Amino acid sequence: MSEYFDDLETRSADARQAAVACALPEQIARAQALAGYDGALSGVEAQTIRSIADLARLPVLRKSDLGRAQAAAAPFGGLTSRNANQFAHIFQSPGPIYEPGGDSHDWWRMGRFLHACGVGKGDIVQNCFGYHLTPAGMIFENGARAVGAAVLPAGTGQTELQARAAHDIGVTAYAGTPDYLKVILDKAAEMGLELKIAKAAVGGGALFPSLRQEYVDRGIACLQCYATADLGNIAYESPAQEGLIVDEGVLVEIVTPGTGDPVRPGDVGEVVVTTLNPDYPLIRFATGDLSAVMEGESPCGRTNMRIKGWMGRADQTTKIKGMFVRPEQVAALVARHDEIARARVIASREGEMDVMTVQIEADGGDPEIYAGSVAEALKLNGRVEIVARGSLPNDGKVIEDQRSYD
């Protein structure tokens, strides 16, 4: 197995910039031809946008813009030249937002990350990302095919069956959220099953240092990536574990949150991504995530820009158990019950697991009354606490992340 996925990873800065200078104007021209951009790129000469710095002249595209565009022109809002039936898959994320998916070689560019994890021919990957509606399961399956690995399409839940399958099949690698692997390992130990998992490719949540160390202690090398449903893989860890290396198929900017203005090198800001995928040319797509650029190159020999990884949200949207919880979902929960004055979602950790607690301002009552509404509105089960009216902090927050990322 070669050290690198392809030669692109070790290009010189000059070679990478020359390639960008060729590919970026073509991508801008594709976007200008699409109805979904609705004049947002008008007046821009595509051939003048030849670098990441040049992108700062263009407007930022936000998730809310996608929602409005898709409401006007379902399902993809005129942001692709292909018809829905010309894609291999169509996915739905909360909003709802619809994303296209392809099954051609490494369409989401996840193979690069799996290769960095040491996954390849001879491996069997237990893919514990969801396959239903949302794209994470197919994103990692497509990447596994790109590196020649076999896949157990496990999805989420049914942990006892997952542990049994991992043992019986001889699974060697795991793909899924960081904490679910521990659930499988603990269940297998409880059942007296010996597993062969030695590699883990995780995403969809923070990989806390203590959890990574637990996997190391169990003989499992665990690396993380940063990906989204809209963009696919954005950046990934290598065995050097010094920041996340930006993927070769995207361009990343760090901007002041809520704007399109680049921050100073090293400053924390919002991650804005331009994808070079011709099938779905998202230009300056604002992820809502915070990060910062790291100086220098990775010791592993990969030469692209590095970012520090996920450092929180530019807004209050928070990822819990691999799922985003958004302020508008909390508002929808409150709207379901006239007796609820306010609500606050708190994300915390117990052991190595995410915990969601929903505090509800109401005049007493049984917390279990609201459990069903919480699950429906937030798409997650959580603890419910009834608190006195006026007792929640008057700080404008409806979602509070109490987890430590140190």
Short mmCIF file of C-alpha atoms in Angstrom, two decimals:
data_model
loop_
_atom_site.label_atom_id
_atom_site.label_comp_id
_atom_site.label_asym_id
_atom_site.label_seq_id
_atom_site.Cartn_x
_atom_site.Cartn_y
_atom_site.Cartn_z
CA MET A 1 0.00 0.00 0.00
CA SER A 2 1.52 3.32 -1.07
CA GLU A 3 1.89 6.07 1.49
CA TYR A 4 -0.32 8.52 -0.41
CA PHE A 5 -3.65 8.21 -2.17
CA ASP A 6 -2.33 10.04 -5.26
CA ASP A 7 0.31 12.51 -6.38
CA LEU A 8 -1.97 15.49 -5.75
CA GLU A 9 -1.38 15.24 -2.02
CA THR A 10 2.33 16.05 -2.27
CA ARG A 11 2.26 18.74 -4.97
CA SER A 12 4.34 21.86 -4.58
CA ALA A 13 2.49 25.07 -3.73
CA ASP A 14 3.19 26.38 -7.23
CA ALA A 15 1.79 23.25 -8.90
CA ARG A 16 -1.33 23.35 -6.75
CA GLN A 17 -1.93 27.03 -7.46
CA ALA A 18 -1.45 26.49 -11.20
CA ALA A 19 -4.08 23.73 -11.12
CA VAL A 20 -6.47 25.95 -9.16
CA ALA A 21 -5.92 28.83 -11.58
CA CYS A 22 -7.11 26.53 -14.36
CA ALA A 23 -9.98 24.74 -12.59
CA LEU A 24 -11.50 27.61 -10.60
CA PRO A 25 -12.53 29.88 -13.50
CA GLU A 26 -14.21 26.89 -15.15
CA GLN A 27 -16.15 26.18 -11.96
CA ILE A 28 -17.22 29.81 -11.60
CA ALA A 29 -18.44 29.79 -15.20
CA ARG A 30 -20.46 26.64 -14.53
CA ALA A 31 -22.09 28.30 -11.51
CA GLN A 32 -22.86 31.48 -13.47
CA ALA A 33 -24.82 29.38 -15.97
CA LEU A 34 -27.09 27.99 -13.25
CA ALA A 35 -30.44 29.55 -12.41
CA GLY A 36 -29.96 28.93 -8.70
CA TYR A 37 -27.31 31.61 -8.39
CA ASP A 38 -29.93 34.11 -9.59
CA GLY A 39 -27.51 36.81 -10.63
CA ALA A 40 -25.37 36.49 -7.49
CA LEU A 41 -22.32 36.00 -9.69
CA SER A 42 -23.35 38.42 -12.43
CA GLY A 43 -20.84 41.07 -13.35
CA VAL A 44 -17.97 38.79 -12.39
CA GLU A 45 -15.53 37.79 -15.10
CA ALA A 46 -14.92 34.11 -14.41
CA GLN A 47 -11.39 34.22 -15.78
CA THR A 48 -10.42 36.75 -13.10
CA ILE A 49 -11.20 34.33 -10.26
CA ARG A 50 -8.03 32.24 -10.23
CA SER A 51 -7.09 31.82 -6.55
CA ILE A 52 -8.50 31.47 -3.05
CA ALA A 53 -7.78 35.16 -2.49
CA ASP A 54 -9.86 36.06 -5.56
CA LEU A 55 -12.87 34.23 -4.13
CA ALA A 56 -13.27 36.97 -1.50
CA ARG A 57 -14.80 39.13 -4.24
CA LEU A 58 -17.78 36.77 -4.51
CA PRO A 59 -20.83 36.51 -2.22
CA VAL A 60 -21.15 33.77 0.38
CA LEU A 61 -23.75 31.03 -0.15
CA ARG A 62 -25.49 29.91 3.04
CA LYS A 63 -27.66 26.97 4.04
CA SER A 64 -30.63 29.33 4.24
CA ASP A 65 -29.97 30.32 0.61
CA LEU A 66 -30.12 26.64 -0.36
CA GLY A 67 -33.43 26.27 1.44
CA ARG A 68 -34.97 29.24 -0.34
CA ALA A 69 -33.63 28.15 -3.73
CA GLN A 70 -34.90 24.60 -3.27
CA ALA A 71 -38.32 25.83 -2.16
CA ALA A 72 -38.54 27.78 -5.41
CA ALA A 73 -37.11 25.05 -7.66
CA ALA A 74 -37.15 21.59 -6.11
CA PRO A 75 -35.19 19.54 -5.45
CA PHE A 76 -31.77 21.19 -5.92
CA GLY A 77 -32.68 24.84 -6.32
CA GLY A 78 -31.14 25.20 -9.76
CA LEU A 79 -27.63 24.76 -8.35
CA THR A 80 -26.77 21.90 -10.69
CA SER A 81 -27.16 21.48 -14.42
CA ARG A 82 -28.23 17.85 -14.02
CA ASN A 83 -31.78 16.63 -13.51
CA ALA A 84 -32.57 14.76 -10.29
CA ASN A 85 -32.91 11.49 -12.21
CA GLN A 86 -29.37 11.87 -13.53
CA PHE A 87 -27.85 11.45 -10.07
CA ALA A 88 -27.31 8.08 -8.43
CA HIS A 89 -28.82 9.25 -5.13
CA ILE A 90 -30.92 12.04 -3.68
CA PHE A 91 -30.62 12.69 0.06
CA GLN A 92 -32.54 14.72 2.61
CA SER A 93 -31.07 16.60 5.56
CA PRO A 94 -32.93 18.60 8.25
CA GLY A 95 -34.57 21.71 6.84
CA PRO A 96 -35.40 19.87 4.65
CA ILE A 97 -32.41 20.33 2.37
CA TYR A 98 -31.84 17.97 -0.55
CA GLU A 99 -28.37 16.92 -1.69
CA PRO A 100 -27.36 15.02 -4.82
CA GLY A 101 -25.00 12.07 -4.72
CA GLY A 102 -22.98 10.17 -7.28
CA ASP A 103 -21.57 6.65 -7.37
CA SER A 104 -18.63 7.33 -9.68
CA HIS A 105 -15.09 6.87 -8.37
CA ASP A 106 -14.68 8.72 -5.05
CA TRP A 107 -17.45 11.23 -5.83
CA TRP A 108 -17.32 12.64 -2.29
CA ARG A 109 -13.49 12.32 -2.06
CA MET A 110 -13.63 10.13 1.04
CA GLY A 111 -11.12 7.61 -0.34
CA ARG A 112 -8.29 10.00 0.44
CA PHE A 113 -9.18 9.97 4.13
CA LEU A 114 -9.69 6.20 4.33
CA HIS A 115 -6.32 5.69 2.64
CA ALA A 116 -4.72 7.93 5.27
CA CYS A 117 -6.32 5.68 7.90
CA GLY A 118 -4.57 2.70 6.34
CA VAL A 119 -7.79 1.21 4.96
CA GLY A 120 -7.47 -0.59 1.64
CA LYS A 121 -7.66 -3.93 -0.14
CA GLY A 122 -8.07 -6.79 2.30
CA ASP A 123 -9.99 -4.68 4.82
CA ILE A 124 -13.63 -5.10 5.77
CA VAL A 125 -15.16 -1.80 6.91
CA GLN A 126 -18.09 -1.83 9.32
CA ASN A 127 -19.87 1.30 8.11
CA CYS A 128 -21.97 2.58 11.00
CA PHE A 129 -23.01 5.83 9.37
CA GLY A 130 -26.70 6.12 8.54
CA TYR A 131 -27.96 4.93 5.16
CA HIS A 132 -31.49 6.31 5.50
CA LEU A 133 -32.25 9.65 3.81
CA THR A 134 -28.98 11.31 4.88
CA PRO A 135 -25.82 10.69 2.82
CA ALA A 136 -23.14 9.79 5.39
CA GLY A 137 -23.48 6.03 4.89
CA MET A 138 -23.13 6.27 1.13
CA ILE A 139 -20.32 8.83 1.39
CA PHE A 140 -18.15 6.38 3.34
CA GLU A 141 -19.22 3.40 1.25
CA ASN A 142 -18.18 5.24 -1.90
CA GLY A 143 -14.83 6.01 -0.28
CA ALA A 144 -14.33 2.39 0.75
CA ARG A 145 -14.87 1.31 -2.84
CA ALA A 146 -12.28 3.86 -3.95
CA VAL A 147 -9.63 2.16 -1.78
CA GLY A 148 -10.75 -1.39 -2.59
CA ALA A 149 -12.16 -2.34 0.81
CA ALA A 150 -15.23 -4.49 1.41
CA VAL A 151 -18.14 -2.97 3.36
CA LEU A 152 -20.52 -4.24 6.01
CA PRO A 153 -23.38 -1.68 5.62
CA ALA A 154 -24.26 -1.72 9.31
CA GLY A 155 -25.88 1.68 9.75
CA THR A 156 -26.89 2.68 13.26
CA GLY A 157 -28.43 0.76 16.16
CA GLN A 158 -28.87 -2.96 16.89
CA THR A 159 -25.55 -3.00 18.70
CA GLU A 160 -25.67 -6.66 19.69
CA LEU A 161 -26.13 -7.69 16.07
CA GLN A 162 -23.34 -5.33 15.06
CA ALA A 163 -20.93 -6.86 17.58
CA ARG A 164 -21.85 -10.36 16.41
CA ALA A 165 -21.39 -9.45 12.74
CA ALA A 166 -18.03 -7.78 13.42
CA HIS A 167 -16.82 -10.97 15.08
CA ASP A 168 -18.27 -13.44 12.59
CA ILE A 169 -17.14 -11.57 9.48
CA GLY A 170 -13.76 -10.53 10.79
CA VAL A 171 -14.26 -6.76 10.43
CA THR A 172 -10.91 -4.94 10.43
CA ALA A 173 -12.00 -1.28 10.23
CA TYR A 174 -14.77 0.90 11.60
CA ALA A 175 -16.42 3.95 10.04
CA GLY A 176 -18.92 5.97 12.06
CA THR A 177 -19.30 8.57 14.78
CA PRO A 178 -16.46 8.65 17.33
CA ASP A 179 -18.35 7.33 20.33
CA TYR A 180 -20.38 4.52 18.73
CA LEU A 181 -17.30 2.37 18.23
CA LYS A 182 -16.88 2.22 22.01
CA VAL A 183 -20.48 1.03 22.31
CA ILE A 184 -19.77 -1.83 19.89
CA LEU A 185 -16.49 -2.74 21.59
CA ASP A 186 -18.08 -2.78 25.04
CA LYS A 187 -20.99 -4.90 23.80
CA ALA A 188 -18.60 -7.37 22.17
CA ALA A 189 -16.64 -7.65 25.43
CA GLU A 190 -19.86 -8.23 27.32
CA MET A 191 -20.77 -11.01 24.88
CA GLY A 192 -17.29 -12.56 25.08
CA LEU A 193 -16.54 -11.83 21.43
CA GLU A 194 -13.04 -11.03 20.21
CA LEU A 195 -12.95 -8.40 17.46
CA LYS A 196 -10.25 -7.66 14.88
CA ILE A 197 -10.96 -3.96 14.43
CA ALA A 198 -7.61 -2.16 14.23
CA LYS A 199 -8.49 0.99 12.25
CA ALA A 200 -11.21 3.58 12.74
CA ALA A 201 -12.28 6.41 10.41
CA VAL A 202 -14.62 8.70 12.31
CA GLY A 203 -16.61 11.86 11.69
CA GLY A 204 -19.91 13.48 12.50
CA GLY A 205 -18.79 14.59 15.97
CA ALA A 206 -15.79 15.58 18.03
CA LEU A 207 -13.11 12.98 18.69
CA PHE A 208 -12.20 13.76 22.28
CA PRO A 209 -8.56 13.03 23.27
CA SER A 210 -9.59 10.69 26.08
CA LEU A 211 -11.71 8.62 23.71
CA ARG A 212 -8.94 8.44 21.12
CA GLN A 213 -6.56 7.25 23.83
CA GLU A 214 -9.00 4.54 24.89
CA TYR A 215 -9.03 3.26 21.32
CA VAL A 216 -5.23 3.34 21.21
CA ASP A 217 -5.16 1.33 24.43
CA ARG A 218 -7.39 -1.23 22.72
CA GLY A 219 -5.07 -1.46 19.71
CA ILE A 220 -7.12 0.72 17.36
CA ALA A 221 -5.67 3.63 15.36
CA CYS A 222 -8.43 6.25 15.11
CA LEU A 223 -8.36 9.26 12.77
CA GLN A 224 -11.06 11.85 12.09
CA CYS A 225 -12.31 13.78 9.09
CA TYR A 226 -14.40 16.89 8.58
CA ALA A 227 -17.15 16.43 6.01
CA THR A 228 -20.66 17.71 5.28
CA ALA A 229 -23.64 16.35 3.40
CA ASP A 230 -23.43 19.14 0.83
CA LEU A 231 -19.68 19.14 0.20
CA GLY A 232 -18.39 15.67 1.03
CA ASN A 233 -14.92 15.47 2.55
CA ILE A 234 -13.41 18.87 3.38
CA ALA A 235 -10.36 17.97 5.47
CA TYR A 236 -8.91 14.93 7.18
CA GLU A 237 -6.31 13.73 9.65
CA SER A 238 -3.23 11.81 8.64
CA PRO A 239 -1.21 9.57 10.96
CA ALA A 240 0.79 12.69 11.94
CA GLN A 241 -2.33 13.90 13.82
CA GLU A 242 -1.32 17.53 13.47
CA GLY A 243 -4.41 19.31 12.27
CA LEU A 244 -6.71 18.41 9.38
CA ILE A 245 -5.35 18.51 5.83
CA VAL A 246 -7.65 20.20 3.32
CA ASP A 247 -8.81 17.83 0.59
CA GLU A 248 -7.51 18.39 -2.94
CA GLY A 249 -11.03 18.77 -4.39
CA VAL A 250 -12.10 21.81 -2.36
CA LEU A 251 -10.85 25.31 -1.58
CA VAL A 252 -11.19 26.49 2.02
CA GLU A 253 -11.37 30.04 3.37
CA ILE A 254 -11.68 31.16 6.98
CA VAL A 255 -13.83 34.29 7.27
CA THR A 256 -15.29 36.49 9.96
CA PRO A 257 -18.57 34.80 11.02
CA GLY A 258 -21.61 36.18 9.26
CA THR A 259 -19.50 37.84 6.55
CA GLY A 260 -17.36 36.84 3.61
CA ASP A 261 -14.30 38.72 4.83
CA PRO A 262 -11.17 36.59 5.30
CA VAL A 263 -9.66 36.67 8.80
CA ARG A 264 -5.98 37.13 9.51
CA PRO A 265 -3.88 33.96 9.23
CA GLY A 266 -4.30 31.85 12.35
CA ASP A 267 -7.43 33.64 13.56
CA VAL A 268 -10.56 31.62 14.28
CA GLY A 269 -13.41 32.18 11.85
CA GLU A 270 -16.14 30.51 9.84
CA VAL A 271 -15.19 27.80 7.34
CA VAL A 272 -16.26 28.70 3.79
CA VAL A 273 -15.77 26.07 1.10
CA THR A 274 -15.75 26.12 -2.70
CA THR A 275 -16.03 22.69 -4.25
CA LEU A 276 -14.45 21.84 -7.59
CA ASN A 277 -17.00 19.07 -8.23
CA PRO A 278 -18.49 19.95 -11.66
CA ASP A 279 -21.72 18.08 -10.86
CA TYR A 280 -22.62 20.37 -7.96
CA PRO A 281 -20.60 23.61 -8.03
CA LEU A 282 -21.14 25.20 -4.62
CA ILE A 283 -19.24 28.49 -4.54
CA ARG A 284 -18.18 29.96 -1.18
CA PHE A 285 -20.56 27.74 0.77
CA ALA A 286 -20.61 28.79 4.44
CA THR A 287 -20.57 25.74 6.69
CA GLY A 288 -21.37 27.55 9.94
CA ASP A 289 -18.38 25.79 11.54
CA LEU A 290 -15.46 27.55 13.20
CA SER A 291 -11.81 26.71 12.59
CA ALA A 292 -8.44 28.32 11.91
CA VAL A 293 -5.59 27.82 9.47
CA MET A 294 -2.42 26.22 10.81
CA GLU A 295 1.01 27.36 9.71
CA GLY A 296 3.32 25.11 7.70
CA GLU A 297 2.84 21.66 6.25
CA SER A 298 2.01 18.33 7.84
CA PRO A 299 4.99 16.18 8.89
CA CYS A 300 3.41 13.33 6.94
CA GLY A 301 4.48 14.92 3.64
CA ARG A 302 1.05 16.07 2.47
CA THR A 303 1.45 19.66 1.39
CA ASN A 304 -2.01 21.22 1.28
CA MET A 305 -3.24 23.79 3.79
CA ARG A 306 -4.17 22.54 7.25
CA ILE A 307 -6.94 23.68 9.58
CA LYS A 308 -7.25 23.06 13.29
CA GLY A 309 -10.42 21.07 12.95
CA TRP A 310 -13.89 21.75 14.28
CA MET A 311 -13.81 24.51 16.93
CA GLY A 312 -17.54 25.10 17.43
CA ARG A 313 -20.32 26.75 15.49
CA ALA A 314 -20.48 30.28 14.16
CA ASP A 315 -24.12 30.23 15.20
CA GLN A 316 -25.76 28.25 18.00
CA THR A 317 -26.31 25.15 15.89
CA THR A 318 -24.59 22.28 17.70
CA LYS A 319 -23.79 18.72 16.72
CA ILE A 320 -24.92 16.14 19.31
CA LYS A 321 -24.53 12.40 18.77
CA GLY A 322 -23.59 13.15 15.16
CA MET A 323 -26.77 15.16 14.45
CA PHE A 324 -27.12 18.92 14.15
CA VAL A 325 -29.55 20.58 16.54
CA ARG A 326 -30.57 24.04 15.30
CA PRO A 327 -32.22 27.01 17.06
CA GLU A 328 -35.23 26.78 14.77
CA GLN A 329 -35.84 23.22 15.98
CA VAL A 330 -35.90 24.44 19.59
CA ALA A 331 -38.38 27.13 18.56
CA ALA A 332 -40.54 24.44 16.94
CA LEU A 333 -40.51 22.47 20.21
CA VAL A 334 -41.70 25.52 22.18
CA ALA A 335 -44.42 26.21 19.60
CA ARG A 336 -45.87 22.73 20.10
CA HIS A 337 -46.95 23.50 23.69
CA ASP A 338 -48.70 26.70 24.81
CA GLU A 339 -47.56 26.14 28.40
CA ILE A 340 -43.85 26.23 27.52
CA ALA A 341 -42.40 29.72 27.99
CA ARG A 342 -38.83 28.97 26.87
CA ALA A 343 -36.56 26.01 26.28
CA ARG A 344 -32.81 25.48 26.31
CA VAL A 345 -30.83 22.53 24.93
CA ILE A 346 -27.62 21.63 26.76
CA ALA A 347 -24.98 19.39 25.19
CA SER A 348 -22.69 17.66 27.68
CA ARG A 349 -20.62 14.49 28.06
CA GLU A 350 -20.93 11.55 30.43
CA GLY A 351 -18.10 9.08 30.17
CA GLU A 352 -17.36 9.12 26.46
CA MET A 353 -20.91 9.69 25.26
CA ASP A 354 -22.78 12.82 24.21
CA VAL A 355 -25.77 13.70 26.38
CA MET A 356 -28.58 16.10 25.44
CA THR A 357 -30.61 17.74 28.19
CA VAL A 358 -33.64 19.89 27.35
CA GLN A 359 -34.62 22.40 30.01
CA ILE A 360 -38.22 23.59 29.68
CA GLU A 361 -39.67 26.62 31.46
CA ALA A 362 -43.20 25.67 32.53
CA ASP A 363 -45.44 25.66 35.59
CA GLY A 364 -44.48 22.19 36.78
CA GLY A 365 -45.67 18.99 35.20
CA ASP A 366 -44.20 15.62 34.25
CA PRO A 367 -41.08 15.84 32.07
CA GLU A 368 -42.13 12.66 30.27
CA ILE A 369 -45.04 14.57 28.74
CA TYR A 370 -42.57 16.38 26.52
CA ALA A 371 -40.26 13.47 25.67
CA GLY A 372 -42.10 12.64 22.46
CA SER A 373 -42.13 16.25 21.30
CA VAL A 374 -38.41 16.55 22.01
CA ALA A 375 -37.63 13.49 19.92
CA GLU A 376 -39.84 14.68 17.05
CA ALA A 377 -38.65 18.29 17.00
CA LEU A 378 -34.94 17.72 17.69
CA LYS A 379 -34.61 14.29 16.00
CA LEU A 380 -32.83 12.99 19.12
CA ASN A 381 -33.86 11.51 22.43
CA GLY A 382 -32.74 13.46 25.48
CA ARG A 383 -33.34 14.16 29.12
CA VAL A 384 -36.11 16.62 29.89
CA GLU A 385 -36.02 18.90 32.92
CA ILE A 386 -38.86 21.22 33.99
CA VAL A 387 -37.55 24.49 35.42
CA ALA A 388 -39.37 27.49 36.90
CA ARG A 389 -40.48 30.30 34.63
CA GLY A 390 -37.84 33.00 34.36
CA SER A 391 -35.06 30.75 35.64
CA LEU A 392 -33.21 30.18 32.35
CA PRO A 393 -30.38 32.66 31.69
CA ASN A 394 -31.40 35.75 29.77
CA ASP A 395 -28.46 35.53 27.37
CA GLY A 396 -30.23 34.80 24.10
CA LYS A 397 -28.97 31.22 23.98
CA VAL A 398 -31.30 28.35 23.19
CA ILE A 399 -28.49 25.83 22.68
CA GLU A 400 -25.53 25.61 25.07
CA ASP A 401 -22.53 23.38 24.45
CA GLN A 402 -20.85 22.53 27.78
CA ARG A 403 -18.42 20.00 26.31
CA SER A 404 -14.70 20.68 26.56
CA TYR A 405 -12.68 20.40 23.34
CA ASP A 406 -9.25 20.68 24.98
#
